[in-house]
C-alpha cells in the first residue's frame, strides 16, 4: 500500500498503519513522536477522542506525551512531556487536567492548552494512581503516609520495624481550599489486606495493605475508593469520613447475585449515572487468570450486588496489574489493558468490539478515556464540507479558519486518510491573534468505480514540541450504477474452530432505505447455518467495520470439528448510490483435527496470555509429565515436545513464532488439556 500526500495524506487499513509523507507541509519533528497504532478492530467506534498520557516508553527515542487521538489513531492534540504522565481527563467546564511530575501534581490547562493551575495533596506523599472532580469543581486527590510498627508482636516472623502504608484522601474546593482529610488508619484494620495477595506479605519490611488505586466521586456526599490489596470497594461519606458500605474482601457486606466470580485486585472503580458501579477486574486470584470490566447494580438497602455484565475480550487478556475502564456517552465501554497487548478495546453494549488498538511497541498509558472535544485555539467556519457530484474535473470548496488565542499560530499540516481529498493552499499559513484565513480544499474521485466518498481532514498547527488540530468531515459523490460485490475472506476449508468469519464488500454499504449499518442493525442480515443452507441456525454476533466494507461474524459457541457451514448476507443492503447488494451465500468447512477444541482446562495454567516470547505452562493435576503441541490457526503443529518424569512445568520459547492465535494442547496418561493463546 502506498501513502500519497497533499499536505499530509495518510491511508489506514485494518491492521496497517502507513507512515506520513509531507508535500505542502512544514517539516516538524513532532510527527515522529506519535505512537504507531495498529488497528486490530475498527467497527464504528463511538464519536469522540481518546485522552491519554504515557507512563512507560518501549520504543527507542520515544518521548513521554499527553495526547488526544481520534478513532483512526490521528492525534488532534499532542505534546511532548519531560516526565511520565497519567490520568488525562476532561473537566466538566471543558478544560483538560492530568497528573505529572515527581512528586505527582494535578496540572490544569486553560482554553489555549497552557498550564495555568497546579494542585498537590498537602503534607503527604502523593498517590499518582487516580483523582476525580465533581460538577462543582471540587477535586479529590489520594496520598499515602507511613508509620513504623513492630509486627513481631502481631504475627510470627513479623518485622520489628515494619513500615505501614496508609491511604490519605483530601478534598479541595474549586479554589483549591482543603475541605476534608481522610485516613485509612482511622477506619481500616491492618489485617484487612488479603493474605493470599502476591503483593502483600505481613512479614516483610513494608506493608501496603490498602494499595488504593482508584477514586470516584459517587454523589454530592460520597465517593468510592478501590482498595486493591484488600479486594474491596469502599463507599465513604464525604462529610463525616464514615464508611457507608464495603463491597468485597474480608469485610464484604453484600450478597453477589448472578456472579460467583466476584472481583480480584481490581482497578478503576467508577460510579455510573444510573447508580451502578463499573470496575476493572484484574483477576489475580481467580482460578483462571482472566481480566474483564464488570458492572454491578448496587442495592444499598438490601445489600446486594447484581452482575449486570462482564466484558471479556476474545481471546481473553490477563492484566496482572494496571488497567482501567470507562462507560462513555453512547453506552460503550472502554478497557485499557494496562501495559499488555492489546492496548485498548472499546466494546459495544452487547460486548462486541467497536474498536481495538495496540501500541505496546511504542508506549504504555495507565488510563485512557474518551470524550467529545474540540480545540478552542482556532475555529473553522464549518465542521464539514459536501463537495457534490464529481463528473470529470476536481471539485473545490473553501473554509475560513480563525485564531482565537492570544498568540500567533501557524497552520502547517493537513492530513487525510484517503487519496480523494486534499488542500490546494500552500502551507504553512500564519495566523496572528484574532485573524482569519481562507483555505481551499479539493475532491477528486480518481479511478474509483464506487459512488460515495467520505473522509476527515485534520488541520494542524505542528511545532517541534506539540500539535494542536481540529477536524473537518468531507464527502463527495460520483455517478455509480455498479452493484457492490461480497466475498468470503476467512478461507473455505480447514478453518480453525475459533476463527472469525469475515465477508469483504467491494464498497461501502448501507441499509437499502438509506439507514446506517451498525453493530445492532447488521445482525438482522447475517445467517450462519450448519451442514446445509436450510440447516441448523448457529447463533452469532456480527459487526460492520467503520468504513462499512467488512462484516465480521463471531459464533456464540466454538465451531464443530469437520463440519460444513453456510454463511449468508440477506437482501436489503445497497451501496450509497442505491445499487442493491445481491443475496450472498458462501460455505466453508472446519478443520478435521481437534486443533480448536477446548474441552478440559482444569489443572492447566498457561501464562502470560497474551505472550511475547516465553510461555509458562503448569499441569497441576498430573505427576508423570506430559507431551504438548502448539498449533497455529491453520491447524499445523509448530511446536511438539515433552516434559518427562515427575515434572509438571514447562517454559516454552515462542520468540521465533509470528504473532497470531495458537492452540496449546497437552496430553497426559489420563487427560488431555487445551488452551487458546495469543502471541504478539
XYZ file of C-alpha atoms in Angstrom:
680
model
C 0.000 0.000 0.000
C 1.297 3.474 -0.868
C 0.763 6.695 1.038
C 0.130 9.734 -1.157
C 0.370 13.232 0.353
C -1.224 16.581 -0.262
C -0.312 18.376 2.935
C -0.056 15.011 4.675
C -2.105 12.150 3.246
C -2.352 9.024 5.402
C -4.041 5.769 4.328
C -5.002 3.388 7.128
C -6.456 -0.106 6.676
C -7.355 -2.661 9.336
C -4.136 -3.791 10.953
C -1.986 -1.401 8.874
C -0.503 1.990 9.666
C 1.185 3.929 6.858
C 3.983 6.398 7.500
C 3.159 10.060 6.889
C 4.649 11.735 3.822
C 4.860 15.531 3.608
C 4.370 17.635 0.492
C 2.975 21.098 1.181
C 3.736 20.915 4.901
C 6.353 22.435 7.141
C 8.883 19.854 8.341
C 8.334 19.347 12.077
C 9.742 16.511 14.146
C 6.647 16.242 16.373
C 5.039 13.737 13.970
C 7.873 11.273 14.567
C 6.963 11.092 18.258
C 3.370 9.948 17.696
C 2.697 6.367 18.808
C 2.377 3.925 15.904
C -1.085 2.445 16.412
C -2.044 -0.928 14.995
C -5.772 -1.171 14.310
C -6.880 -4.673 15.298
C -10.606 -3.900 15.042
C -12.390 -0.866 13.610
C -16.144 -1.411 13.668
C -17.677 2.021 14.096
C -16.478 3.237 17.479
C -18.364 5.988 19.285
C -17.860 9.608 18.335
C -15.184 11.346 20.368
C -11.476 11.338 21.129
C -9.246 9.243 23.373
C -7.438 11.174 26.121
C -4.160 9.576 27.184
C -0.753 10.218 28.697
C 2.329 7.998 28.698
C 3.724 6.376 31.821
C 6.111 3.945 30.140
C 8.050 4.020 26.846
C 9.087 0.944 24.845
C 10.307 2.462 21.550
C 13.836 3.772 21.128
C 13.827 7.567 21.026
C 10.199 7.881 22.155
C 9.171 10.831 24.293
C 6.614 10.976 27.075
C 3.446 12.720 25.963
C -0.098 13.791 26.604
C -2.383 13.225 23.633
C -5.929 13.415 22.306
C -6.386 10.941 19.437
C -9.277 10.151 17.088
C -10.735 6.724 16.253
C -8.257 6.292 13.397
C -5.187 6.978 15.526
C -4.668 10.574 14.362
C -3.605 12.995 17.146
C -5.520 16.256 17.323
C -3.551 17.333 20.393
C -0.104 16.007 21.219
C 2.532 17.488 23.498
C 5.953 16.099 24.328
C 6.479 15.824 28.087
C 9.710 15.530 30.046
C 8.226 13.194 32.642
C 5.662 10.417 32.801
C 2.015 11.498 32.751
C -1.189 9.799 33.843
C -4.932 10.301 34.246
C -5.549 12.809 31.442
C -9.204 13.850 31.776
C -11.711 16.404 30.546
C -13.122 18.576 33.336
C -16.845 19.460 33.482
C -16.021 23.020 32.368
C -14.207 21.789 29.244
C -10.641 22.232 30.446
C -8.079 19.423 30.453
C -6.225 18.144 33.538
C -3.615 15.480 34.180
C -1.137 14.182 36.777
C 2.523 14.838 36.024
C 5.897 15.280 37.633
C 7.783 13.895 40.621
C 6.097 14.131 43.046
C 2.784 13.963 41.174
C 0.795 17.191 40.811
C -2.509 17.902 39.101
C -1.997 20.279 36.158
C -4.919 22.138 34.560
C -4.774 23.600 31.041
C -6.689 26.709 30.014
C -8.629 27.084 26.749
C -5.359 27.787 24.893
C -3.907 24.497 26.245
C -1.424 26.273 28.502
C -0.882 25.054 32.107
C -2.320 27.693 34.414
C -3.014 25.896 37.701
C -1.493 23.096 39.736
C -2.749 21.250 42.780
C -0.965 18.785 45.027
C -2.073 16.825 48.052
C -0.854 18.588 51.207
C 1.846 17.373 53.614
C 1.794 13.720 52.482
C 3.291 11.729 49.639
C 1.042 11.942 46.531
C -0.563 8.796 45.151
C -0.379 9.113 41.362
C -2.874 6.375 40.509
C -6.049 8.436 40.228
C -8.061 11.557 41.062
C -11.567 12.840 40.399
C -13.575 16.058 40.140
C -17.285 16.739 40.622
C -19.611 19.033 38.668
C -18.920 21.867 41.126
C -15.182 21.711 40.533
C -14.294 20.018 43.832
C -11.269 17.744 43.467
C -10.315 14.609 45.413
C -6.672 13.536 45.496
C -5.048 10.492 47.052
C -1.797 10.222 49.005
C -0.100 7.976 51.491
C 1.545 8.250 54.908
C 3.831 5.747 56.580
C 4.356 4.701 60.178
C 6.577 2.143 61.894
C 5.111 -0.833 63.722
C 6.596 -3.869 65.480
C 4.838 -6.624 63.556
C 6.606 -9.352 65.562
C 4.066 -8.645 68.299
C 1.184 -9.376 65.924
C 2.378 -12.153 63.607
C 5.013 -14.839 63.664
C 8.037 -13.731 61.700
C 6.852 -10.131 61.610
C 9.401 -7.365 61.101
C 10.198 -5.429 64.273
C 10.311 -2.154 62.327
C 7.780 -2.686 59.578
C 6.738 0.352 57.541
C 2.924 0.556 57.355
C 1.485 2.489 54.393
C -1.919 4.120 54.882
C -4.155 5.877 52.374
C -4.980 9.576 52.686
C -7.789 11.260 50.713
C -8.053 15.041 50.567
C -10.912 17.019 49.029
C -10.419 20.575 47.734
C -12.967 23.128 46.512
C -12.674 24.755 43.065
C -10.402 27.432 44.616
C -8.145 24.683 45.978
C -9.049 25.182 49.619
C -8.696 21.959 51.618
C -12.127 20.800 52.801
C -11.658 17.289 54.158
C -8.854 14.942 55.127
C -9.494 11.183 55.411
C -7.081 8.439 56.529
C -7.449 4.679 56.217
C -5.669 4.307 59.561
C -8.805 5.640 61.277
C -11.194 3.203 59.572
C -9.387 0.076 58.345
C -7.662 -2.706 60.221
C -4.107 -3.574 59.231
C -5.153 -7.192 58.627
C -7.955 -6.216 56.210
C -5.441 -6.980 53.451
C -5.864 -10.210 51.500
C -3.464 -12.817 52.932
C -3.352 -14.533 49.525
C -2.251 -11.453 47.635
C 1.057 -11.928 45.805
C 1.834 -8.306 46.663
C 1.246 -8.448 50.422
C 3.355 -10.364 52.950
C 2.806 -9.465 56.597
C 6.393 -10.484 57.431
C 8.012 -8.021 55.014
C 9.623 -4.671 55.822
C 6.890 -2.654 54.068
C 3.158 -3.403 54.298
C 0.996 -1.765 51.635
C -2.183 -3.392 52.931
C -4.633 -0.993 51.193
C -2.925 -0.030 47.927
C -5.646 2.363 46.792
C -5.559 2.706 43.001
C -8.824 4.474 42.107
C -11.206 7.078 43.481
C -14.573 8.128 42.062
C -16.993 10.750 43.335
C -20.321 8.955 43.677
C -22.751 11.635 44.896
C -22.631 15.073 46.467
C -21.973 13.347 49.773
C -19.884 10.261 48.977
C -17.028 8.796 46.984
C -15.749 5.306 46.166
C -12.214 4.007 46.548
C -10.644 0.841 45.166
C -8.500 -0.962 47.750
C -6.572 -3.412 45.543
C -4.733 -5.427 48.198
C -7.969 -5.757 50.197
C -10.068 -6.825 47.156
C -12.537 -4.197 48.359
C -14.573 -1.278 47.010
C -15.395 1.128 49.833
C -18.010 3.881 49.873
C -17.134 6.808 52.146
C -19.182 9.764 53.392
C -17.508 12.943 52.117
C -18.839 14.946 55.075
C -18.060 12.708 58.051
C -15.479 10.292 56.688
C -17.504 7.323 57.927
C -17.659 4.102 55.927
C -21.077 3.725 54.248
C -20.509 0.197 52.915
C -17.810 -2.299 51.953
C -18.036 -4.498 48.852
C -15.692 -7.491 48.509
C -12.791 -8.597 50.677
C -12.786 -9.801 54.277
C -15.390 -7.255 55.375
C -17.837 -7.720 52.498
C -21.396 -6.632 53.388
C -23.079 -7.629 50.117
C -24.535 -10.734 48.538
C -23.282 -11.151 44.970
C -26.175 -12.027 42.648
C -25.615 -13.874 39.342
C -21.878 -13.687 39.939
C -19.907 -16.487 41.552
C -16.592 -14.982 40.432
C -16.632 -11.541 42.076
C -13.539 -9.401 41.524
C -9.894 -9.649 42.492
C -7.162 -6.989 42.815
C -9.299 -4.560 40.841
C -8.612 -1.105 39.401
C -10.620 1.844 38.098
C -13.846 1.814 40.107
C -16.321 4.279 38.576
C -19.749 5.398 39.766
C -22.214 5.405 36.841
C -25.090 7.892 36.446
C -27.662 5.093 36.951
C -26.240 4.233 40.381
C -24.343 1.163 39.159
C -20.596 0.794 39.574
C -18.097 -0.202 36.893
C -14.645 -1.585 37.656
C -11.706 -3.300 36.016
C -11.317 -6.788 37.465
C -7.660 -7.775 37.118
C -8.492 -11.295 38.273
C -5.166 -12.003 40.011
C -6.669 -14.529 42.409
C -9.285 -16.087 40.137
C -8.844 -19.789 39.412
C -8.467 -18.909 35.729
C -6.500 -15.701 35.404
C -8.610 -13.546 33.087
C -9.237 -9.787 33.263
C -12.527 -8.068 32.470
C -14.663 -4.994 33.058
C -17.558 -5.632 35.447
C -20.769 -3.676 36.021
C -22.804 -4.194 39.205
C -26.237 -2.924 40.173
C -25.927 -1.926 43.831
C -28.902 -2.236 46.176
C -27.705 -0.411 49.288
C -30.881 -1.176 51.254
C -30.850 -4.954 50.741
C -27.068 -5.139 50.343
C -26.985 -6.948 47.004
C -24.521 -6.503 44.138
C -26.127 -7.896 40.991
C -23.941 -8.588 37.988
C -25.234 -6.603 35.003
C -22.492 -7.539 32.505
C -18.917 -8.692 32.363
C -16.878 -7.560 29.339
C -14.252 -10.066 28.192
C -12.010 -9.808 25.174
C -11.983 -12.786 22.785
C -9.407 -14.277 23.111
C -9.083 -13.269 26.732
C -6.455 -10.992 28.291
C -4.849 -11.185 31.714
C -3.524 -7.908 33.139
C -1.913 -8.735 36.462
C -1.527 -5.013 37.201
C -2.748 -1.666 35.862
C -5.870 -1.474 33.664
C -8.815 0.940 33.568
C -12.372 1.069 32.265
C -14.878 3.801 31.392
C -18.531 3.937 30.329
C -18.836 6.622 27.646
C -21.660 8.819 26.383
C -23.265 6.339 23.935
C -23.169 3.373 26.326
C -19.957 1.819 25.006
C -17.376 0.545 27.471
C -13.652 1.191 27.121
C -10.998 -1.083 28.588
C -7.361 -0.060 28.751
C -5.454 -3.326 29.328
C -2.522 -1.624 31.027
C 0.923 -2.398 29.556
C -0.338 -5.594 27.938
C -1.384 -6.492 24.401
C -3.689 -5.101 23.116
C -3.532 -1.570 24.494
C -7.224 -0.688 24.196
C -10.613 -2.217 23.426
C -13.858 -0.277 23.040
C -16.887 -2.560 23.427
C -20.413 -2.054 22.121
C -23.115 -2.617 24.777
C -23.591 -6.191 23.535
C -19.911 -6.968 24.159
C -18.794 -6.925 20.507
C -15.617 -4.952 19.721
C -16.234 -1.469 18.324
C -12.535 -0.654 18.140
C -9.268 -2.193 19.225
C -5.760 -0.739 19.191
C -2.300 -1.835 20.070
C 0.679 0.468 20.561
C 2.622 -1.582 23.125
C 5.714 -1.396 20.902
C 5.765 2.376 21.464
C 4.407 3.225 24.921
C 2.016 2.456 27.751
C -0.760 4.725 29.055
C -2.138 3.857 32.524
C -5.521 5.473 31.861
C -7.343 6.018 28.548
C -10.749 7.700 28.426
C -12.948 9.109 25.682
C -14.737 12.454 25.438
C -16.398 14.755 22.916
C -13.989 17.679 22.482
C -12.614 20.257 20.090
C -9.893 22.836 20.486
C -10.740 26.483 21.155
C -7.324 27.685 19.983
C -8.648 28.111 16.438
C -12.053 27.549 14.834
C -13.464 26.876 11.373
C -16.458 28.370 9.587
C -17.934 24.852 9.294
C -17.083 21.397 10.607
C -17.976 19.699 7.314
C -17.714 20.081 3.530
C -20.029 18.486 0.957
C -18.372 18.674 -2.460
C -21.307 17.381 -4.515
C -21.029 15.033 -7.507
C -17.765 14.678 -9.402
C -18.060 14.415 -13.188
C -14.644 14.959 -14.768
C -12.867 17.864 -13.043
C -11.551 18.239 -9.492
C -14.087 19.966 -7.210
C -13.015 22.671 -4.747
C -14.519 24.225 -1.611
C -13.219 26.752 0.921
C -13.393 27.192 4.687
C -12.336 30.069 6.929
C -10.161 29.434 9.981
C -9.825 31.925 12.852
C -7.137 32.177 15.517
C -8.943 32.677 18.855
C -5.831 32.503 21.038
C -3.762 35.467 22.272
C -0.675 34.257 20.365
C 0.160 33.828 16.680
C -0.114 30.297 15.275
C 0.822 28.584 12.016
C -1.358 26.059 10.183
C 1.346 23.716 8.967
C -0.257 20.392 8.104
C -3.374 18.858 6.587
C -3.898 15.107 6.911
C -6.335 12.908 5.025
C -6.941 9.178 5.274
C -7.710 8.679 1.558
C -6.355 9.922 -1.758
C -9.625 11.597 -2.730
C -9.367 14.789 -0.649
C -6.643 17.352 -0.040
C -5.674 21.029 0.168
C -4.717 23.486 -2.572
C -3.478 26.271 -0.287
C 0.290 26.342 0.175
C 1.311 25.664 3.793
C 2.351 26.908 6.309
C -0.147 29.749 6.809
C 0.468 32.303 9.589
C -2.459 33.440 11.716
C -1.929 36.293 14.166
C -4.240 36.581 17.160
C -7.828 37.322 16.088
C -7.068 36.910 12.376
C -8.827 34.628 9.873
C -7.626 32.898 6.723
C -9.349 31.031 3.866
C -8.091 27.550 2.988
C -9.038 25.845 -0.296
C -9.713 22.084 -0.366
C -10.285 19.659 -3.244
C -12.103 16.407 -4.042
C -11.351 14.024 -6.914
C -12.810 10.523 -7.235
C -9.813 9.357 -9.253
C -10.212 5.988 -10.963
C -12.634 4.601 -8.409
C -15.786 2.918 -9.711
C -17.701 3.394 -6.451
C -20.034 6.319 -5.962
C -19.607 7.668 -2.417
C -16.506 9.057 -0.705
C -16.059 10.411 2.795
C -13.099 11.314 4.935
C -11.889 13.539 7.751
C -9.343 16.298 7.194
C -7.094 17.084 10.154
C -5.949 20.712 10.023
C -2.978 21.020 12.361
C -0.619 23.538 13.888
C 2.547 21.459 14.360
C 5.693 22.636 16.115
C 8.750 20.783 17.385
C 7.008 20.172 20.732
C 3.285 19.838 20.068
C 0.316 19.525 17.724
C -2.975 21.419 18.056
C -5.541 20.458 15.415
C -9.205 20.411 14.552
C -11.028 18.134 12.130
C -13.421 18.718 9.236
C -15.640 15.977 7.781
C -15.703 15.853 3.970
C -17.727 13.874 1.423
C -18.349 13.727 -2.308
C -20.083 11.549 -4.904
C -19.672 10.070 -8.352
C -22.284 8.575 -10.679
C -22.408 4.835 -9.988
C -24.631 2.067 -11.358
C -22.445 -0.904 -10.352
C -23.743 -3.102 -7.541
C -21.428 -3.979 -4.637
C -19.863 -7.445 -4.543
C -19.259 -9.635 -1.458
C -16.505 -12.202 -0.911
C -15.721 -14.603 1.953
C -12.175 -13.894 3.123
C -11.937 -16.294 6.076
C -10.997 -19.320 3.953
C -13.187 -22.129 2.634
C -11.561 -25.243 4.104
C -9.611 -26.286 7.178
C -10.980 -23.239 9.029
C -9.920 -23.101 12.691
C -12.713 -23.696 15.208
C -12.242 -20.297 16.845
C -11.786 -18.300 13.640
C -13.869 -15.206 12.958
C -15.900 -15.289 9.729
C -15.179 -12.232 7.576
C -17.042 -11.034 4.468
C -15.363 -8.304 2.409
C -17.506 -5.836 0.400
C -16.232 -4.094 -2.722
C -17.538 -0.757 -1.462
C -19.250 0.974 1.434
C -22.771 -0.368 2.091
C -25.865 0.758 3.992
C -29.477 -0.247 4.513
C -31.341 -0.094 1.211
C -33.594 2.650 2.651
C -30.552 4.793 3.416
C -30.252 3.871 7.094
C -26.870 3.266 8.702
C -25.493 -0.202 9.267
C -24.039 -0.671 12.727
C -23.428 -3.454 15.228
C -27.146 -3.556 16.064
C -28.677 -3.491 12.573
C -26.201 -5.793 10.791
C -27.281 -8.864 12.819
C -30.638 -8.994 11.006
C -28.870 -9.530 7.659
C -26.476 -12.291 8.723
C -27.125 -16.025 8.984
C -24.787 -18.937 9.679
C -26.206 -22.459 9.256
C -24.811 -25.914 9.843
C -24.497 -28.676 7.174
C -26.697 -27.039 4.507
C -28.325 -23.740 3.526
C -31.507 -24.682 5.400
C -29.727 -26.409 8.285
C -29.495 -25.607 11.977
C -29.194 -21.856 12.617
C -25.998 -21.042 14.529
C -26.368 -18.124 16.996
C -23.756 -15.485 16.277
C -22.927 -11.812 16.673
C -21.897 -9.618 13.727
C -20.252 -6.216 13.405
C -19.691 -3.944 10.416
C -16.379 -2.121 10.033
C -16.111 1.633 10.429
C -15.767 2.078 6.649
C -18.789 -0.250 6.130
C -16.858 -2.639 3.872
C -16.136 -5.611 6.164
C -18.612 -7.796 8.044
C -17.131 -9.846 10.899
C -19.200 -12.702 12.341
C -18.409 -14.392 15.661
C -20.428 -17.534 16.528
C -21.664 -17.644 20.126
C -20.037 -21.050 20.588
C -16.948 -22.667 19.131
C -17.489 -24.312 15.735
C -17.543 -28.102 15.459
C -14.743 -30.265 14.071
C -15.005 -31.331 10.411
C -18.300 -29.548 9.757
C -19.613 -27.618 6.764
C -21.159 -24.203 7.464
C -23.127 -21.864 5.215
C -22.971 -18.085 5.724
C -25.381 -15.636 4.119
C -25.877 -11.897 3.735
C -29.592 -11.413 3.123
C -31.353 -8.870 0.905
C -31.989 -5.293 1.994
C -28.498 -3.811 1.618
C -27.123 -1.428 -1.010
C -24.258 0.906 -1.782
C -24.600 4.674 -1.282
C -25.864 5.135 -4.849
C -28.777 2.768 -4.208
C -27.369 -0.225 -6.100
C -28.624 -3.313 -4.284
C -26.289 -5.979 -2.936
C -27.447 -9.374 -4.206
C -28.065 -12.083 -1.633
C -24.639 -13.521 -0.862
C -24.123 -17.164 0.151
C -20.848 -18.983 0.768
C -19.758 -22.142 2.526
C -16.696 -23.249 4.466
C -15.579 -26.325 6.378
C -13.725 -26.534 9.659
C -10.533 -28.418 10.374
C -10.863 -32.192 10.715
C -8.424 -32.286 13.676
C -9.090 -31.346 17.283
C -6.956 -28.224 16.869
C -9.751 -25.973 18.010
C -11.329 -27.913 20.831
C -11.044 -26.746 24.395
C -12.756 -29.467 26.414
C -10.721 -29.718 29.592
C -8.730 -26.946 31.199
C -8.999 -27.997 34.845
C -5.493 -28.104 36.278
C -3.898 -26.329 33.314
C -2.283 -22.907 33.754
C -0.865 -21.102 30.717
C 0.618 -17.635 31.277
C 1.236 -14.879 30.392
C -1.532 -14.832 27.806
C -1.155 -12.879 25.510
C 2.537 -13.846 25.405
C 5.520 -12.233 23.736
C 8.463 -14.667 23.998
C 8.324 -17.125 26.934
C 5.206 -19.191 27.684
C 4.910 -20.764 31.146
C 2.792 -23.927 31.475
C 1.798 -25.868 34.594
C -0.300 -29.057 34.637
C -1.102 -29.270 38.341
C -3.246 -32.430 38.457
C -0.640 -34.765 36.974
C 2.534 -36.396 38.264
C 4.054 -38.260 35.295
C 4.937 -35.475 32.881
C 3.128 -34.653 29.640
C 3.543 -34.151 25.906
C 2.429 -30.927 24.275
C 1.861 -29.325 20.895
C 1.309 -25.764 19.776
C -0.919 -25.497 16.712
C -1.350 -22.425 14.521
C -4.626 -21.076 13.115
C -4.334 -23.286 10.018
C -4.158 -26.462 12.086
C -0.397 -27.011 11.613
C 1.731 -28.217 14.560
C 4.524 -25.662 15.032
C 5.975 -26.973 18.328
C 5.929 -30.592 19.573
C 7.762 -31.579 22.763
C 7.522 -33.471 26.067
C 8.040 -32.978 29.794
C 9.344 -36.156 31.418
C 9.245 -37.815 34.830
C 7.529 -36.072 37.704
C 7.790 -32.607 36.166
C 4.529 -30.665 35.808
C 6.030 -27.441 34.435
C 7.350 -26.243 31.068
C 8.869 -22.985 29.857
C 8.425 -22.715 26.082
C 10.315 -20.345 23.773
C 7.857 -18.737 21.318
C 10.169 -15.945 20.155
C 10.500 -17.410 16.645
C 6.752 -17.706 16.049
C 4.892 -14.900 14.258
C 2.143 -13.058 16.092
C -1.277 -14.658 15.991
C -3.705 -17.042 17.665
C -2.482 -20.533 18.581
C -3.783 -23.560 20.444
C -1.768 -25.217 23.223
C -2.628 -28.899 23.716
C -1.169 -31.132 26.466
C -1.628 -34.909 26.741
C -1.030 -36.959 29.882
C -1.675 -40.582 30.743
C -5.207 -39.818 31.882
C -6.238 -36.483 30.381
C -5.963 -34.016 27.541
C -5.877 -30.268 28.032
C -6.328 -27.391 25.573
C -5.957 -23.614 25.795
C -6.055 -20.804 23.243
C -3.049 -18.488 23.411
C -2.232 -15.181 21.694
C 1.321 -14.446 20.561
C 2.220 -10.795 19.904
